[in-house]
Amino acid sequence: MVAYWLWTGDKEPAALREDILAARDAACAVGETLDSLHIHPSYRKPSEPQISQKDYDEALKIALELMPGVSHLELSLNHETRLFPSSFRNLRKLVLSGTEYGLIRLQTTIIPPLPPSLEYLHLKHLETAGFSSMCTNLRVLLLTTVTFSEPDHLIHCLRNTPAIEILGLSYCDRGSLTPSALAKIPATVKHVYSSASTSREALAALPDTVSSLTYVEPAHLLTRLSQLSDLSYACFKKEISFTRQEEGWRRGPRYPVEAWAKEKLNGIA
């Protein structure tokens, strides 16, 4: 996989077009394909002219024209993103994050229509009320610093993803992940990742249709004796495989949700 980083507002349309074509030719020269696209707004100081919606739209149009077959896409959400991901018909992996660097920041958003081919979705740093369409082939849903405006909205999301097997909950709003919400997780969900931001009471309420729970806690919060006996016992009674991972504080080993999802996908494949 060869990736292209597109910084909107960084280049004029003609220069951007030439740059993408050059990157595509360079990939072809070594027998590769330009199939991963990362779109981010360029950083602007407050004293500089900020990126306009026109800058953003022009960059998206050029990317879609020259790279229609990308399978991996990362971009920031804004009002014009609604129909954009669905334009890529080969898309398998998508990362959507809260808006950065001067573009309009959304308070609550509905996830835009997504292509039927999508299998992996990672939402970051946003508040959402759910999906605007069904994601029938989605197997992996990762949520990082995501807030649901109502606790039931998590379940609504999962109902729109009937093939979901892998669910990652990383530093999501605790109030959005209640015991009653996690108890309603569909039977298709087999593997769950959670950071310490999710309450142990909520995780203990996971249904027995879940096969494994990976709980990641910063090492500086742990004592020499385990404080997770209540959670591990709840999993034991439901025959859920319980794994505890420690993360270093500032320094030391990390176990991000992306790495966990990759391991689970490799195990299922």
CSV table of C-alpha atoms in Angstrom, one decimal:
chain,number,residue,atom,x,y,z
A,1,MET,CA,0.0,0.0,0.0
A,2,VAL,CA,1.3,3.4,-1.0
A,3,ALA,CA,-0.2,6.4,0.8
A,4,TYR,CA,-0.6,10.0,-0.3
A,5,TRP,CA,-1.0,12.9,2.2
A,6,LEU,CA,-3.1,15.7,0.9
A,7,TRP,CA,-2.9,18.9,2.9
A,8,THR,CA,-5.9,21.1,1.8
A,9,GLY,CA,-5.1,24.7,1.3
A,10,ASP,CA,-1.4,23.9,0.9
A,11,LYS,CA,-1.2,24.0,-2.9
A,12,GLU,CA,-3.1,25.6,-5.8
A,13,PRO,CA,-5.3,23.1,-7.7
A,14,ALA,CA,-2.9,22.9,-10.6
A,15,ALA,CA,0.1,22.2,-8.4
A,16,LEU,CA,-1.9,19.6,-6.4
A,17,ARG,CA,-2.9,17.8,-9.6
A,18,GLU,CA,0.7,17.6,-10.7
A,19,ASP,CA,1.8,16.4,-7.3
A,20,ILE,CA,-0.8,13.6,-7.2
A,21,LEU,CA,0.1,12.5,-10.8
A,22,ALA,CA,3.8,12.5,-9.9
A,23,ALA,CA,3.1,10.4,-6.8
A,24,ARG,CA,1.0,8.0,-8.8
A,25,ASP,CA,3.6,7.6,-11.5
A,26,ALA,CA,6.3,7.0,-8.9
A,27,ALA,CA,4.2,4.2,-7.3
A,28,CYS,CA,3.6,2.6,-10.7
A,29,ALA,CA,7.3,2.7,-11.5
A,30,VAL,CA,8.0,0.3,-8.6
A,31,GLY,CA,4.9,-1.9,-9.2
A,32,GLU,CA,2.8,-0.3,-6.5
A,33,THR,CA,-0.6,1.5,-6.5
A,34,LEU,CA,-1.5,4.7,-4.8
A,35,ASP,CA,-4.4,3.3,-2.8
A,36,SER,CA,-4.3,5.2,0.5
A,37,LEU,CA,-5.3,8.8,0.9
A,38,HIS,CA,-4.9,11.0,4.0
A,39,ILE,CA,-6.7,14.3,3.8
A,40,HIS,CA,-5.9,17.0,6.4
A,41,PRO,CA,-6.3,20.8,6.5
A,42,SER,CA,-2.9,22.6,6.4
A,43,TYR,CA,-2.0,24.4,9.6
A,44,ARG,CA,-2.6,28.1,9.6
A,45,LYS,CA,-1.6,30.6,12.2
A,46,PRO,CA,-4.4,32.8,13.5
A,47,SER,CA,-2.9,35.8,11.8
A,48,GLU,CA,-2.9,34.0,8.4
A,49,PRO,CA,-5.8,33.6,6.0
A,50,GLN,CA,-7.7,30.5,7.0
A,51,ILE,CA,-8.6,27.6,4.7
A,52,SER,CA,-11.9,28.3,2.9
A,53,GLN,CA,-14.6,25.8,2.0
A,54,LYS,CA,-13.6,26.4,-1.6
A,55,ASP,CA,-10.0,25.3,-0.9
A,56,TYR,CA,-11.4,22.1,0.7
A,57,ASP,CA,-13.9,21.4,-2.1
A,58,GLU,CA,-11.3,21.8,-4.9
A,59,ALA,CA,-8.9,19.5,-3.2
A,60,LEU,CA,-11.5,16.8,-2.7
A,61,LYS,CA,-12.6,17.0,-6.4
A,62,ILE,CA,-9.1,16.5,-7.6
A,63,ALA,CA,-8.4,13.6,-5.3
A,64,LEU,CA,-11.6,11.9,-6.4
A,65,GLU,CA,-10.8,12.4,-10.0
A,66,LEU,CA,-7.2,11.1,-9.9
A,67,MET,CA,-7.5,8.5,-7.1
A,68,PRO,CA,-11.0,7.0,-7.5
A,69,GLY,CA,-9.9,3.5,-6.5
A,70,VAL,CA,-8.4,4.1,-3.1
A,71,SER,CA,-9.1,1.5,-0.4
A,72,HIS,CA,-8.0,3.4,2.6
A,73,LEU,CA,-9.1,7.0,3.4
A,74,GLU,CA,-8.6,9.3,6.3
A,75,LEU,CA,-10.1,12.8,6.5
A,76,SER,CA,-11.6,15.4,8.9
A,77,LEU,CA,-15.4,15.8,9.1
A,78,ASN,CA,-17.1,19.0,8.1
A,79,HIS,CA,-20.4,20.0,6.5
A,80,GLU,CA,-19.2,19.1,3.0
A,81,THR,CA,-18.0,15.6,3.9
A,82,ARG,CA,-21.5,14.2,3.9
A,83,LEU,CA,-21.3,12.6,0.5
A,84,PHE,CA,-17.6,12.4,0.0
A,85,PRO,CA,-16.6,9.0,1.4
A,86,SER,CA,-19.4,7.2,-0.5
A,87,SER,CA,-17.8,8.4,-3.8
A,88,PHE,CA,-15.0,5.9,-3.4
A,89,ARG,CA,-16.6,2.6,-4.4
A,90,ASN,CA,-13.5,0.5,-3.5
A,91,LEU,CA,-13.2,1.9,0.0
A,92,ARG,CA,-12.4,-0.8,2.6
A,93,LYS,CA,-11.0,1.3,5.5
A,94,LEU,CA,-12.1,4.8,6.6
A,95,VAL,CA,-10.9,7.0,9.5
A,96,LEU,CA,-13.1,10.1,10.2
A,97,SER,CA,-12.0,12.6,12.8
A,98,GLY,CA,-13.3,15.8,14.3
A,99,THR,CA,-12.5,18.9,12.2
A,100,GLU,CA,-9.1,20.6,12.6
A,101,TYR,CA,-7.3,23.8,11.8
A,102,GLY,CA,-10.0,26.4,11.3
A,103,LEU,CA,-12.7,24.5,9.4
A,104,ILE,CA,-16.1,24.5,11.0
A,105,ARG,CA,-16.1,22.2,14.1
A,106,LEU,CA,-19.2,20.1,14.4
A,107,GLN,CA,-20.8,19.7,17.8
A,108,THR,CA,-23.0,16.7,16.9
A,109,THR,CA,-22.9,15.0,13.6
A,110,ILE,CA,-24.6,12.1,11.7
A,111,ILE,CA,-22.0,9.9,10.1
A,112,PRO,CA,-22.2,10.5,6.3
A,113,PRO,CA,-23.3,7.8,3.8
A,114,LEU,CA,-20.7,5.2,3.5
A,115,PRO,CA,-19.9,2.9,0.5
A,116,PRO,CA,-21.2,-0.8,0.8
A,117,SER,CA,-17.6,-2.0,0.4
A,118,LEU,CA,-16.5,-0.5,3.8
A,119,GLU,CA,-15.2,-3.1,6.3
A,120,TYR,CA,-13.3,-1.0,8.8
A,121,LEU,CA,-14.3,2.4,10.3
A,122,HIS,CA,-12.5,4.4,13.0
A,123,LEU,CA,-14.2,7.5,14.4
A,124,LYS,CA,-12.1,10.0,16.3
A,125,HIS,CA,-12.7,13.1,18.5
A,126,LEU,CA,-16.3,13.8,17.7
A,127,GLU,CA,-19.8,13.7,19.0
A,128,THR,CA,-22.3,11.7,17.0
A,129,ALA,CA,-25.9,10.6,16.9
A,130,GLY,CA,-25.3,7.7,14.7
A,131,PHE,CA,-25.2,6.7,11.0
A,132,SER,CA,-27.2,8.1,8.1
A,133,SER,CA,-27.2,4.7,6.3
A,134,MET,CA,-26.7,1.0,6.8
A,135,CYS,CA,-23.1,-0.4,6.7
A,136,THR,CA,-23.9,-3.9,5.8
A,137,ASN,CA,-20.3,-5.2,5.5
A,138,LEU,CA,-18.6,-3.3,8.3
A,139,ARG,CA,-16.7,-5.7,10.5
A,140,VAL,CA,-14.6,-3.3,12.6
A,141,LEU,CA,-15.8,-0.2,14.4
A,142,LEU,CA,-13.3,1.7,16.5
A,143,LEU,CA,-14.3,4.7,18.6
A,144,THR,CA,-11.7,7.0,20.0
A,145,THR,CA,-12.7,10.0,22.2
A,146,VAL,CA,-16.3,9.7,20.8
A,147,THR,CA,-19.4,11.0,22.7
A,148,PHE,CA,-22.9,9.9,21.9
A,149,SER,CA,-25.5,12.5,22.6
A,150,GLU,CA,-27.7,9.8,24.1
A,151,PRO,CA,-26.6,6.4,25.5
A,152,ASP,CA,-28.9,4.5,23.2
A,153,HIS,CA,-27.2,6.0,20.1
A,154,LEU,CA,-24.3,3.5,20.5
A,155,ILE,CA,-26.9,0.7,20.1
A,156,HIS,CA,-28.4,2.5,17.1
A,157,CYS,CA,-25.0,2.6,15.5
A,158,LEU,CA,-24.5,-1.1,16.0
A,159,ARG,CA,-27.9,-1.9,14.6
A,160,ASN,CA,-26.8,-0.2,11.4
A,161,THR,CA,-23.7,-2.4,11.2
A,162,PRO,CA,-25.2,-5.9,11.2
A,163,ALA,CA,-21.9,-7.6,10.4
A,164,ILE,CA,-19.8,-6.0,13.2
A,165,GLU,CA,-17.5,-8.4,14.9
A,166,ILE,CA,-14.8,-6.1,16.5
A,167,LEU,CA,-15.7,-3.1,18.7
A,168,GLY,CA,-13.0,-0.8,20.1
A,169,LEU,CA,-13.9,1.8,22.8
A,170,SER,CA,-10.9,4.1,23.5
A,171,TYR,CA,-11.3,7.0,25.9
A,172,CYS,CA,-15.0,7.5,25.0
A,173,ASP,CA,-17.3,9.6,27.1
A,174,ARG,CA,-18.2,7.4,30.2
A,175,GLY,CA,-21.8,8.8,30.3
A,176,SER,CA,-22.4,7.4,26.7
A,177,LEU,CA,-21.3,3.9,27.7
A,178,THR,CA,-23.8,2.8,30.4
A,179,PRO,CA,-24.4,-0.7,31.7
A,180,SER,CA,-27.8,-0.8,30.0
A,181,ALA,CA,-26.2,0.3,26.6
A,182,LEU,CA,-23.4,-2.3,26.7
A,183,ALA,CA,-25.8,-5.0,27.7
A,184,LYS,CA,-27.6,-4.5,24.4
A,185,ILE,CA,-24.6,-5.0,22.2
A,186,PRO,CA,-25.6,-7.3,19.3
A,187,ALA,CA,-24.7,-10.9,19.3
A,188,THR,CA,-22.5,-10.4,16.2
A,189,VAL,CA,-19.9,-8.5,18.3
A,190,LYS,CA,-17.3,-11.0,19.4
A,191,HIS,CA,-14.3,-8.9,20.5
A,192,VAL,CA,-14.3,-5.8,22.6
A,193,TYR,CA,-11.5,-3.4,23.5
A,194,SER,CA,-11.9,-0.8,26.2
A,195,SER,CA,-9.8,1.8,27.9
A,196,ALA,CA,-10.1,2.6,31.6
A,197,SER,CA,-12.5,5.5,30.7
A,198,THR,CA,-15.4,2.9,30.4
A,199,SER,CA,-16.7,2.0,33.8
A,200,ARG,CA,-16.2,-1.6,35.0
A,201,GLU,CA,-19.9,-1.9,35.8
A,202,ALA,CA,-20.7,-1.2,32.1
A,203,LEU,CA,-18.1,-3.7,30.9
A,204,ALA,CA,-19.4,-6.3,33.4
A,205,ALA,CA,-22.8,-6.0,31.7
A,206,LEU,CA,-21.5,-7.2,28.3
A,207,PRO,CA,-23.6,-10.1,27.0
A,208,ASP,CA,-22.2,-13.6,27.1
A,209,THR,CA,-22.2,-13.6,23.2
A,210,VAL,CA,-18.9,-11.6,23.4
A,211,SER,CA,-15.9,-13.9,23.1
A,212,SER,CA,-13.1,-11.7,24.4
A,213,LEU,CA,-12.6,-8.4,26.3
A,214,THR,CA,-9.3,-6.6,26.3
A,215,TYR,CA,-9.1,-4.0,29.1
A,216,VAL,CA,-6.3,-1.4,28.8
A,217,GLU,CA,-5.3,0.7,31.8
A,218,PRO,CA,-2.5,3.1,32.3
A,219,ALA,CA,0.2,1.6,34.4
A,220,HIS,CA,0.3,4.5,36.9
A,221,LEU,CA,-3.3,3.7,37.9
A,222,LEU,CA,-2.5,0.1,38.8
A,223,THR,CA,-1.4,-1.2,42.2
A,224,ARG,CA,0.7,-4.3,42.8
A,225,LEU,CA,-2.5,-6.2,43.6
A,226,SER,CA,-5.1,-6.4,40.8
A,227,GLN,CA,-8.1,-4.1,41.2
A,228,LEU,CA,-10.0,-5.9,38.4
A,229,SER,CA,-11.1,-9.0,40.2
A,230,ASP,CA,-14.8,-8.0,40.0
A,231,LEU,CA,-14.6,-7.5,36.2
A,232,SER,CA,-12.5,-10.6,35.5
A,233,TYR,CA,-14.9,-12.7,37.6
A,234,ALA,CA,-17.9,-11.3,35.7
A,235,CYS,CA,-16.2,-12.3,32.4
A,236,PHE,CA,-15.3,-15.7,33.8
A,237,LYS,CA,-19.0,-16.4,34.7
A,238,LYS,CA,-20.0,-15.5,31.2
A,239,GLU,CA,-17.1,-17.4,29.6
A,240,ILE,CA,-15.7,-14.2,28.1
A,241,SER,CA,-11.9,-14.4,27.7
A,242,PHE,CA,-10.5,-11.5,29.7
A,243,THR,CA,-7.2,-9.9,29.0
A,244,ARG,CA,-5.6,-7.0,30.8
A,245,GLN,CA,-3.0,-4.8,29.2
A,246,GLU,CA,-1.0,-2.1,30.9
A,247,GLU,CA,0.0,1.2,29.1
A,248,GLY,CA,3.0,3.2,30.1
A,249,TRP,CA,2.4,6.7,31.4
A,250,ARG,CA,4.2,9.2,29.1
A,251,ARG,CA,6.8,6.5,28.4
A,252,GLY,CA,6.7,2.8,28.1
A,253,PRO,CA,4.7,0.3,26.1
A,254,ARG,CA,1.4,1.3,24.4
A,255,TYR,CA,-1.4,-0.9,23.2
A,256,PRO,CA,-3.5,1.3,20.9
A,257,VAL,CA,-6.9,0.2,19.7
A,258,GLU,CA,-5.6,0.1,16.1
A,259,ALA,CA,-3.0,-2.5,17.0
A,260,TRP,CA,-5.5,-4.6,18.9
A,261,ALA,CA,-8.0,-4.5,15.9
A,262,LYS,CA,-5.2,-5.6,13.5
A,263,GLU,CA,-4.4,-8.6,15.8
A,264,LYS,CA,-8.0,-9.6,15.9
A,265,LEU,CA,-8.5,-9.3,12.2
A,266,ASN,CA,-5.4,-11.4,11.6
A,267,GLY,CA,-6.8,-14.0,14.0
A,268,ILE,CA,-10.2,-14.1,12.3
A,269,ALA,CA,-8.7,-14.2,8.7
